[in-house]
Amino acid sequence: MSRSTAPENETLSAEDAAAQSAVKNESVSAPHTPMKARVDVKHPNLTMLGLYLGAFLGMLSETAMNIALPALSKSFGIGQGTAQWMVVGYMLVIGIVLPFTSLLLKWVPSKPLLLFALAMFFIGSLISGLAPTSMFGVLLAGRMIQGISTGLALPMMFSVILEVFPLNKIGAAMGMAGLVVMFAPAIGPTLSGALIGAFSWRAIFFFFAVIAAVAFVCACIWMVNAYKLTRPKIDIISCIASILGFGGLVFGVSLISDIGFTWQVILILVIGIAAVAFYSYRQMHMANPIINLRAFGIRQFTTCALIVMMNFGITLATMYLMPQELQNGMGVAVAMTGLVMLPGGVVNALVSMLSGRLFDIVGPKWLVRGGLVLSMIGVVLLMLAGPTAPVAYIIFAHVILMIGVPMAMNPAQSSALASLPQHLSTDGSTILNTMQQVLGAVITAVATILLAAGQASSHTGGKAMAFVTGSRWGFAFALALAIVAFVISFGMAKQTKSDDASKR
């Protein structure tokens, strides 16, 4: 079923050309009513509930594992590099599955696809929760099955919002989605610490299973099929290139922190980079691409997408380093570690909801820049912390960071998706989420490398000081991401949701 590529001078498929023609001729056609959604549902928030819970689970589990890694290492008798695969293996599967979500939504009704995703998270959670301590492979297999669910649910959440909410309410809906994406990883360490402290690491997976079951029931009752199935031809070569490319990049970078720059690792990275380049070229010259990369031809989307990537990297790097530094560098108990990170998680939730509404009013530019400045301040404060730093100081630094990250993230993501015409909306969501998850695996691996390098460079102060030094190296990397994002933000166009409604 392989589809040959189109000639290089063919820049638009018939579907794309028709959609763009409709946009250009909008002035002579019936105007789109901002108060009416593309898919008419009585209660859009209930329609989204299964997706919200599914995406919440996926993002929650990304950082919930960070605080559980020391406990897992002890229970299974494995090293830090091996335990890290509970994070990286999960992201590896997400990175492989995500690029196919847009294509799957053109072949499979969105309701059954979501139900399948939630069932996978439920099954994976039970497998991991029941894994014998002598079989780390079983634990990891369950974790990777969870990744299938997250790879499907995350992009579906953002793309379905554009279908079931009217244009004048999409900003607020994106704020709720932002709350899911940003609050879940922020609250993950707190929840994980409480469950491990009260029970054991197994309780985390059983908790996941319960939430997945609730999400499944909600999706059964309220989820709708939001898209017309077009069933385009599938290009097998692109599918293989996607798996080799995104999977190879995540796998190769992750191996660096475990076995270093061996020739095998370099070969995997070269194959991954070459496959991604070939995949991208092929998508740009196909009539029916798996992901329509022409979204990158819209400057606002590209600029905001880069900011989202940098901001997501800040979140993952700091959320990966903080729990481990608190436990290993400052001697904070695992349950207390979660409590230390709780205020920041609460603040994150409040700012996530507020920033979505502010985006509808003032647009993204100043929100994004202000958020990035606060993120830089928060990261610098964390870098200055030592083994004897007061807990109140760490909480303060974390709160500042948790104001800045969602303040920048939600408007940037909303602005990126709002800049796209309707025929690119699902592709834009898939692009953003694919880039986030692939980058997430890379960020986690880089943070692990810097953590180990910083520890090796410390020759005074004992193990605790060495771990703090390693964390500082990782925080410096997060600071660099924030600075890059701040510079990129000056390329953003002025945009508000009302502006976008008039264009569409």
Coordinates of N, CA and C in Angstrom, one line a residue, residues 292-308 412-413 415-420 424-425 427-432 435 495:
N292 N 1.1 16.4 8.2 CA 1.2 17.5 7.2 C 2.2 18.6 7.8
L293 N 3.4 18.5 7.4 CA 4.5 19.4 7.9 C 4.4 20.8 7.3
R294 N 3.4 21.1 6.5 CA 3.3 22.4 5.9 C 2.8 23.4 7.0
A295 N 2.4 22.9 8.1 CA 2.1 23.7 9.3 C 3.3 24.6 9.6
F296 N 4.5 24.1 9.4 CA 5.7 24.9 9.7 C 5.9 26.1 8.7
G297 N 5.1 26.1 7.7 CA 5.2 27.2 6.8 C 4.5 28.5 7.4
I298 N 3.8 28.3 8.4 CA 3.1 29.4 9.1 C 4.0 29.9 10.3
R299 N 4.5 31.1 10.1 CA 5.6 31.6 11.0 C 5.1 31.5 12.5
Q300 N 3.9 31.9 12.8 CA 3.4 32.0 14.2 C 3.4 30.6 14.8
F301 N 3.0 29.6 14.0 CA 3.0 28.2 14.5 C 4.5 27.8 14.8
T302 N 5.4 28.0 13.9 CA 6.8 27.6 14.1 C 7.4 28.2 15.3
T303 N 7.2 29.6 15.4 CA 7.8 30.3 16.6 C 7.2 29.8 17.9
C304 N 5.9 29.7 18.0 CA 5.3 29.3 19.2 C 5.6 27.8 19.5
A305 N 5.7 27.0 18.5 CA 6.1 25.6 18.7 C 7.4 25.5 19.4
L306 N 8.4 26.3 18.9 CA 9.7 26.2 19.5 C 9.7 26.7 20.9
I307 N 8.9 27.7 21.3 CA 8.8 28.1 22.6 C 8.2 27.0 23.5
V308 N 7.2 26.4 23.0 CA 6.5 25.3 23.7 C 7.6 24.2 24.0
A412 N 1.5 30.1 24.5 CA 2.3 29.7 23.4 C 1.6 28.6 22.6
Q413 N 1.2 27.6 23.3 CA 0.5 26.4 22.7 C -0.8 26.8 22.0
S415 N -1.6 29.8 21.0 CA -1.3 30.6 19.8 C -0.8 29.8 18.6
A416 N 0.0 28.8 18.9 CA 0.5 27.9 17.8 C -0.7 27.3 17.1
L417 N -1.6 26.7 17.8 CA -2.7 25.9 17.2 C -3.8 26.9 16.6
A418 N -3.9 28.1 17.2 CA -4.9 29.0 16.7 C -4.5 29.6 15.4
S419 N -3.2 29.6 15.1 CA -2.7 30.2 13.9 C -2.9 29.3 12.7
L420 N -3.4 28.0 12.9 CA -3.5 27.1 11.8 C -4.9 27.1 11.2
L424 N -5.4 21.8 9.0 CA -4.1 21.5 9.6 C -4.1 21.4 11.1
S425 N -5.4 21.5 11.7 CA -5.5 21.5 13.2 C -5.0 20.2 13.8
D427 N -3.0 17.9 12.5 CA -1.6 17.8 12.3 C -0.8 18.7 13.2
G428 N -1.3 19.9 13.4 CA -0.5 20.8 14.3 C -0.5 20.2 15.7
S429 N -1.6 19.7 16.2 CA -1.6 19.1 17.5 C -0.6 17.9 17.6
T430 N -0.6 17.1 16.6 CA 0.3 15.9 16.6 C 1.7 16.3 16.5
I431 N 2.0 17.4 15.7 CA 3.4 17.9 15.6 C 3.9 18.4 17.0
L432 N 3.1 19.2 17.7 CA 3.4 19.7 19.0 C 3.7 18.6 20.0
M435 N 6.9 16.5 19.1 CA 8.1 17.2 19.4 C 8.3 17.2 20.9
Q495 N -1.3 38.5 18.5 CA -2.4 37.7 18.2 C -3.3 37.5 19.4

